[in-house]
PDB file of C-alpha atoms in Angstrom:
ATOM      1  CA  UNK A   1     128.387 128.544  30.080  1.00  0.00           C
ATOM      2  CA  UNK A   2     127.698 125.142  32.075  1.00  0.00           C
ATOM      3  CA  UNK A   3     129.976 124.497  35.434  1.00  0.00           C
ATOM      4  CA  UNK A   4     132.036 120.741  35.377  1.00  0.00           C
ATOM      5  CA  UNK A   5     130.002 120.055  38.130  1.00  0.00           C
ATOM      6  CA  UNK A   6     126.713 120.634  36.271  1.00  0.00           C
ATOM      7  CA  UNK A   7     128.220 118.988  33.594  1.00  0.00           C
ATOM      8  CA  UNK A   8     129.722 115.845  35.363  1.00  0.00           C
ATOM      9  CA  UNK A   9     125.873 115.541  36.376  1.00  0.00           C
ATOM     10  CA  UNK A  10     124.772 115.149  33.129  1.00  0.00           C
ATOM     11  CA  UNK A  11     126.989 112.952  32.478  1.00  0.00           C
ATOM     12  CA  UNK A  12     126.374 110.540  34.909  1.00  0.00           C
ATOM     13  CA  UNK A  13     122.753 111.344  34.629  1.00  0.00           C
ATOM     14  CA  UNK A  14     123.334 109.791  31.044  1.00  0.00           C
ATOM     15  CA  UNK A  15     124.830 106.964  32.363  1.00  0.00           C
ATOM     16  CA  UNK A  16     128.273 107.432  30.283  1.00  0.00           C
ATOM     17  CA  UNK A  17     129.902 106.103  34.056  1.00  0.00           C
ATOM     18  CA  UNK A  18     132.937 104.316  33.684  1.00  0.00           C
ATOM     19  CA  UNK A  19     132.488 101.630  36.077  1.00  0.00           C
ATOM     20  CA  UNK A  20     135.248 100.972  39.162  1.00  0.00           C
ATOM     21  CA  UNK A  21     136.302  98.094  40.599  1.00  0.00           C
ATOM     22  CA  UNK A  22     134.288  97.643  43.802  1.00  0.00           C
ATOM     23  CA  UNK A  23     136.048  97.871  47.117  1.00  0.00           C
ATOM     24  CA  UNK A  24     135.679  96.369  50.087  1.00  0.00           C
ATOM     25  CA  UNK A  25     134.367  99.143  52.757  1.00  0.00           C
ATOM     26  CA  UNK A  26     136.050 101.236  54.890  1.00  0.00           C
ATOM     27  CA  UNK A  27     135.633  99.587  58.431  1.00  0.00           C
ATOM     28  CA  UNK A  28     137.675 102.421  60.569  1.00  0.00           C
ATOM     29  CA  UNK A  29     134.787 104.267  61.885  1.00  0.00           C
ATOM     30  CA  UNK A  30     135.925 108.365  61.823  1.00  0.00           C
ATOM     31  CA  UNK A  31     132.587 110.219  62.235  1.00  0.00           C
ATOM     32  CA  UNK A  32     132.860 114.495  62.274  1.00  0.00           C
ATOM     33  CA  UNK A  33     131.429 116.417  64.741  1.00  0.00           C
ATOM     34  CA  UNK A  34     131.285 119.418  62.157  1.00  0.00           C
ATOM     35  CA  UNK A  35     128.113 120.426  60.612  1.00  0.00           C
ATOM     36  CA  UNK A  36     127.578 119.880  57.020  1.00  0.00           C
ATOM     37  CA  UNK A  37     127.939 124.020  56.616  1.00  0.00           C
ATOM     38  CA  UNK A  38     131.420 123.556  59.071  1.00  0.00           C
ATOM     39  CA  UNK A  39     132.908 120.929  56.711  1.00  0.00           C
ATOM     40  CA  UNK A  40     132.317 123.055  53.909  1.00  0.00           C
ATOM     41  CA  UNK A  41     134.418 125.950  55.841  1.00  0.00           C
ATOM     42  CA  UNK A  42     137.030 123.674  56.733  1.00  0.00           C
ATOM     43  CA  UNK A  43     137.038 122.219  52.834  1.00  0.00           C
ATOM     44  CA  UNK A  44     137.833 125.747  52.123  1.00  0.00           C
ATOM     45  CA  UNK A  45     140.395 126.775  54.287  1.00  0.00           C
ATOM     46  CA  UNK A  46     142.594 123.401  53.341  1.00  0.00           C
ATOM     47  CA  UNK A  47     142.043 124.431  49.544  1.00  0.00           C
ATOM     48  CA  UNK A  48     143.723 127.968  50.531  1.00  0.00           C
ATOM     49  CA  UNK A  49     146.690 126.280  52.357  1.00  0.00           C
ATOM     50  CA  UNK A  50     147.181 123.577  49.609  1.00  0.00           C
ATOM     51  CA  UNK A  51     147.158 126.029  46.924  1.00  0.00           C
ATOM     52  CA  UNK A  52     149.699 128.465  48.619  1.00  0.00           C
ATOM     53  CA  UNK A  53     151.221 125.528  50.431  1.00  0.00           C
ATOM     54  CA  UNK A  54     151.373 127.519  53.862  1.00  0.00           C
ATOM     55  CA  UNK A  55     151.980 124.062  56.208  1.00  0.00           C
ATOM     56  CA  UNK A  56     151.995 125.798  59.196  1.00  0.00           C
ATOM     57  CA  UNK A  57     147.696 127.073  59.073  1.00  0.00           C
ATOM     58  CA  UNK A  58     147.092 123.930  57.485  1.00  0.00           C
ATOM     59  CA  UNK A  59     148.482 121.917  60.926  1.00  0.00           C
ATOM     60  CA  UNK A  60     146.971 124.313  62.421  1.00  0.00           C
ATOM     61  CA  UNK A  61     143.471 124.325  61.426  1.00  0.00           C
ATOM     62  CA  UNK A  62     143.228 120.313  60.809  1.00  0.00           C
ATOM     63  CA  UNK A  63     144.530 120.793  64.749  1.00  0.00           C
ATOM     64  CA  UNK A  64     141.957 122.712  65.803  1.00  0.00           C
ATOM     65  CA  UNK A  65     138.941 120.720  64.376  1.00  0.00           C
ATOM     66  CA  UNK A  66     140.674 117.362  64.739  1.00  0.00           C
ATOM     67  CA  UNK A  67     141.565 116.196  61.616  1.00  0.00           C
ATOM     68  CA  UNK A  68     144.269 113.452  61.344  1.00  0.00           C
ATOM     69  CA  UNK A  69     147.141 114.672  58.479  1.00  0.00           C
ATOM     70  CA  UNK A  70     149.942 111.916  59.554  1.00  0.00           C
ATOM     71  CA  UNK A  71     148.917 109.805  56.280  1.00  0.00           C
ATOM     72  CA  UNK A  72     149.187 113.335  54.367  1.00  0.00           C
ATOM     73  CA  UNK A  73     152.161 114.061  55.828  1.00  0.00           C
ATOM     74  CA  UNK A  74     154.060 110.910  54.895  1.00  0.00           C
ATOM     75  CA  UNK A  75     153.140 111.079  51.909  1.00  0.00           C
ATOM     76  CA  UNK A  76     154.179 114.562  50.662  1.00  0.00           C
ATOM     77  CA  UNK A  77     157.617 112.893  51.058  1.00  0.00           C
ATOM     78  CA  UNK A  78     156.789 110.319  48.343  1.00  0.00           C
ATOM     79  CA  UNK A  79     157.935 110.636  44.670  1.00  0.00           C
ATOM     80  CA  UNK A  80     154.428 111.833  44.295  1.00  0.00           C
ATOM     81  CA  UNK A  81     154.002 113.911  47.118  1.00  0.00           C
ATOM     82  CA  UNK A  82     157.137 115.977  45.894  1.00  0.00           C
ATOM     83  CA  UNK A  83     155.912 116.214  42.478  1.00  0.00           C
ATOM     84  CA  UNK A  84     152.565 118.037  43.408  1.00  0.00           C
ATOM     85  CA  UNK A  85     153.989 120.016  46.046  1.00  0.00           C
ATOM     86  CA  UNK A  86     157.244 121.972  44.933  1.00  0.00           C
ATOM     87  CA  UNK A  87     158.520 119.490  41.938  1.00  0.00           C
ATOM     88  CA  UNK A  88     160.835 119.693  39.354  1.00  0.00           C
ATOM     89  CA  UNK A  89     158.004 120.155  36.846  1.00  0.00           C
ATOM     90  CA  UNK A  90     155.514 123.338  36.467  1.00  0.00           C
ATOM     91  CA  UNK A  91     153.061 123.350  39.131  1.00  0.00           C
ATOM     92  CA  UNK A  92     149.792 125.603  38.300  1.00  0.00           C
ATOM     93  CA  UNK A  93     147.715 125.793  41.550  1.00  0.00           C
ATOM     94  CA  UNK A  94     143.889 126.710  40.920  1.00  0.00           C
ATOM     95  CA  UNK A  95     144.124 126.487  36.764  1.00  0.00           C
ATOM     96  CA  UNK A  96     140.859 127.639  35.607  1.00  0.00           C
ATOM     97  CA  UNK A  97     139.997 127.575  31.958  1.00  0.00           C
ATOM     98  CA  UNK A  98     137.044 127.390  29.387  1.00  0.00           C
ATOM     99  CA  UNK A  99     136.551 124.940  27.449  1.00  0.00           C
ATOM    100  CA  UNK A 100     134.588 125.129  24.302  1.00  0.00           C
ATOM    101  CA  UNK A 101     132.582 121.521  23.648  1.00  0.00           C
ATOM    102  CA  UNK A 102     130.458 121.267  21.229  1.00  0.00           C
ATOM    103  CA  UNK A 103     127.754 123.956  21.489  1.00  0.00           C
ATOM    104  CA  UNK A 104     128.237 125.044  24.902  1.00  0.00           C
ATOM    105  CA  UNK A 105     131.180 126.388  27.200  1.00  0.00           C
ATOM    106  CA  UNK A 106     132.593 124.358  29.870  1.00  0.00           C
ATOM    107  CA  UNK A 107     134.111 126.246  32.757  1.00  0.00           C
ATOM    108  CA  UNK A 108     136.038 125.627  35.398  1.00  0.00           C
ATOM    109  CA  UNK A 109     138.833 125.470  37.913  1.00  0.00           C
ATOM    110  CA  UNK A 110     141.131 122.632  38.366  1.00  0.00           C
ATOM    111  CA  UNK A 111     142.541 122.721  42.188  1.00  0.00           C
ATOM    112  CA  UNK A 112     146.352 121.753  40.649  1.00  0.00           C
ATOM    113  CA  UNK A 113     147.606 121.126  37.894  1.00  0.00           C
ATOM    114  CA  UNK A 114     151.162 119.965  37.175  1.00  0.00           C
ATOM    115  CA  UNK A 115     153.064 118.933  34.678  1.00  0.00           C
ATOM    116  CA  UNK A 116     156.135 116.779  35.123  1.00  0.00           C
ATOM    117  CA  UNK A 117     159.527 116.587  34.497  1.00  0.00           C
ATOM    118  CA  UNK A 118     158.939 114.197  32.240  1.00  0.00           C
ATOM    119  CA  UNK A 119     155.795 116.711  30.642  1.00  0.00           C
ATOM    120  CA  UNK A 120     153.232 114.606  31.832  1.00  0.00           C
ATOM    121  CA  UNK A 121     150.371 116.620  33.159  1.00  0.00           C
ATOM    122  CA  UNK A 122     148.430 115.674  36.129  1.00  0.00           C
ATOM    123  CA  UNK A 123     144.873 116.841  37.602  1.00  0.00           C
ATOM    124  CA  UNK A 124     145.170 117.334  41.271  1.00  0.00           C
ATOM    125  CA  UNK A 125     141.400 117.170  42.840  1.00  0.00           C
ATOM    126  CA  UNK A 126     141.933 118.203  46.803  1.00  0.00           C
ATOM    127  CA  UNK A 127     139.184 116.289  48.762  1.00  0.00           C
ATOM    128  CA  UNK A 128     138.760 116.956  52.625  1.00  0.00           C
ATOM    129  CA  UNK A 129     136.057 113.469  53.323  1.00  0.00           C
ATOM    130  CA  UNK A 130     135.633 113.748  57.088  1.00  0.00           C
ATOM    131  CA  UNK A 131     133.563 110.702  57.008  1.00  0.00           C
ATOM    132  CA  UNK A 132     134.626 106.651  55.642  1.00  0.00           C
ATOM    133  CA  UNK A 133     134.177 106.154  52.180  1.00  0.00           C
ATOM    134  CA  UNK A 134     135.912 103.104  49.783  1.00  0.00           C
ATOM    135  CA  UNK A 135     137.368 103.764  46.689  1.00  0.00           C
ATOM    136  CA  UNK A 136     134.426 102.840  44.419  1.00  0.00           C
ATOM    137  CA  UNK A 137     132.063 105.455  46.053  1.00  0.00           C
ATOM    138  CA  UNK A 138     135.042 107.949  45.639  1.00  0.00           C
ATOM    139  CA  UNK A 139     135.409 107.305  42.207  1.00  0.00           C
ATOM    140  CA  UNK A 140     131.679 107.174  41.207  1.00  0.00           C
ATOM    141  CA  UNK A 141     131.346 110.594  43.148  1.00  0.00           C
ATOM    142  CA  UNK A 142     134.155 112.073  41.624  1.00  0.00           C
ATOM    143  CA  UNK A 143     135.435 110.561  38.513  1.00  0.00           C
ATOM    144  CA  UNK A 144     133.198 112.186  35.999  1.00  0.00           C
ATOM    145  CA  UNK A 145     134.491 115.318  37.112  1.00  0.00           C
ATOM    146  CA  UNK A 146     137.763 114.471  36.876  1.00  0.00           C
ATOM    147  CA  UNK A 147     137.325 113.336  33.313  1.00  0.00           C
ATOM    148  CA  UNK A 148     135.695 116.196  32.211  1.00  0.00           C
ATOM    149  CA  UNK A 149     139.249 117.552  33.328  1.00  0.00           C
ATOM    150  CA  UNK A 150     141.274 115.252  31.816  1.00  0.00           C
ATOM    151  CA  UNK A 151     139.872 116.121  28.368  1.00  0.00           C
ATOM    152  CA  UNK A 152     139.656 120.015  28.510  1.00  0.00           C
ATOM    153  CA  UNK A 153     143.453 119.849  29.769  1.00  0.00           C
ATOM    154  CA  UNK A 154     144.293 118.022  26.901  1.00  0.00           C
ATOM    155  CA  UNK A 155     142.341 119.889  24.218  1.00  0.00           C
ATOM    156  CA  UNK A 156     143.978 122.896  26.017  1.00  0.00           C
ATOM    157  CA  UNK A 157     147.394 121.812  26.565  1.00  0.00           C
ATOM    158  CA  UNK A 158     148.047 119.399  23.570  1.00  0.00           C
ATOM    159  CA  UNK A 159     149.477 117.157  26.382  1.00  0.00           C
ATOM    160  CA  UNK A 160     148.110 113.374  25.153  1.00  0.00           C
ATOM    161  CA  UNK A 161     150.006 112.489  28.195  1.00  0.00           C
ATOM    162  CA  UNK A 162     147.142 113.224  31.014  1.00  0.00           C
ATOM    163  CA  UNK A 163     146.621 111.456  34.228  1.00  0.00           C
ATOM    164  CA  UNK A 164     144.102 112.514  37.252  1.00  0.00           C
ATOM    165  CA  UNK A 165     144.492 112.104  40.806  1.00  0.00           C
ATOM    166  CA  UNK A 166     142.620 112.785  44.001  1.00  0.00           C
ATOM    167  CA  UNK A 167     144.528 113.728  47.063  1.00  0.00           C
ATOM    168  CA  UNK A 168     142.253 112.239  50.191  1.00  0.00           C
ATOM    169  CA  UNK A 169     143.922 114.675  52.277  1.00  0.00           C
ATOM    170  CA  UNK A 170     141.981 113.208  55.447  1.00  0.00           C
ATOM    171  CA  UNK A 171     142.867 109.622  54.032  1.00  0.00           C
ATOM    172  CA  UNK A 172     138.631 108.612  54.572  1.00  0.00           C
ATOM    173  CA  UNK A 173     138.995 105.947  52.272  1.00  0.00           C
ATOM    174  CA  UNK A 174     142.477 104.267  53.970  1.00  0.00           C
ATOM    175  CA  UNK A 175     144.705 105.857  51.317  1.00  0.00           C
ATOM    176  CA  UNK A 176     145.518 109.500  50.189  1.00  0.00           C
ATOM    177  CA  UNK A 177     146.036 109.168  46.486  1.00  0.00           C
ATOM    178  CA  UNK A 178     143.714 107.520  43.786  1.00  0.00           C
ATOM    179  CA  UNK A 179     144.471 108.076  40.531  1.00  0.00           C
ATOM    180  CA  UNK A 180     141.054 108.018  38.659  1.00  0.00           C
ATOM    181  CA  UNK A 181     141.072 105.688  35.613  1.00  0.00           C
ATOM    182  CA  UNK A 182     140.558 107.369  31.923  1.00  0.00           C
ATOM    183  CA  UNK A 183     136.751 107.615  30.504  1.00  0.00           C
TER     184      UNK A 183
END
């Protein structure tokens, strides 16, 4: 059995990296006054309250270590926003799965998955970036993952209709939600 992680490592490590367009860099300086071990916590804890969608520790918590949510929380009231949390489609918060590819087993556990009301399904990746970052360093840190995603939930689904997303949820990169383009 091989973690995506592992796996999105090897990838990358093989340099089958789908290259991004390059964006300018983030100028608004936000700098954390958690510890590395902190953030990690904190990551955590938002994970929980995303996946059982309890607002009220989430405010609470991003409060109490002063994280900014006013991006987040304008855009849960987008068409988007609505569709991952409490859409018309089939939400699946923390899907895990194995994923047989090739001769090994790829395992792991997608923070949401949803599939539309128009059966489209989309990877949710929940990131908590407490420090600047532009979209091409997002994508290069993330994207393989995310691919590796893409593919096992259509292999497992049947769903040819696949997009993936991450969900800045402390907006480091300016924006909240970048959809990661397809390998």
């Amino acid at each position: 059995r091989t973690g995506v992680t592992e796996y999105a490592a090897e990838v990358a490590a093989a340099g089958h990296v789908v290259p991004v367009q390059r964006a300018e860099p983030v100028t608004k300086a936000r700098v954390s006054k958690l510890s590395r071990d902190e953030a990690i916590r904190l990551g955590t804890e938002f994970h929980k309250y995303l996946e059982d969608e309890d607002w009220d520790k989430l405010k609470a918590e991003a409060a109490a270590h002063g994280v900014e949510l006013d991006k987040f929380w304008q855009w849960t009231r987008t068409v988007e926003g609505q569709a991952v949390f409490g859409g018309a489609g089939r939400i699946l918060p923390e899907f895990a799965f194995e994923w047989r590819n090739g001769e090994r087993t790829i395992t792991g556990r997608i923070d949401r998955l949803v599939i539309t009301a128009s059966n489209e399904a989309w990877v949710i990746d929940y990131k908590v970036l407490l420090q600047p970052k532009n979209r091409s360093e997002l994508l290069t840190s993330y994207g393989p993952q995310l691919r590796i995603y893409l593919e096992a939930v259509k292999l497992l689904t049947g769903n040819s209709s696949t997009r993936a997303f991450i969900l800045d949820l402390a907006s480091a990169t300016g924006e909240i939600w970048h959809e990661v383009p397809p390998a």
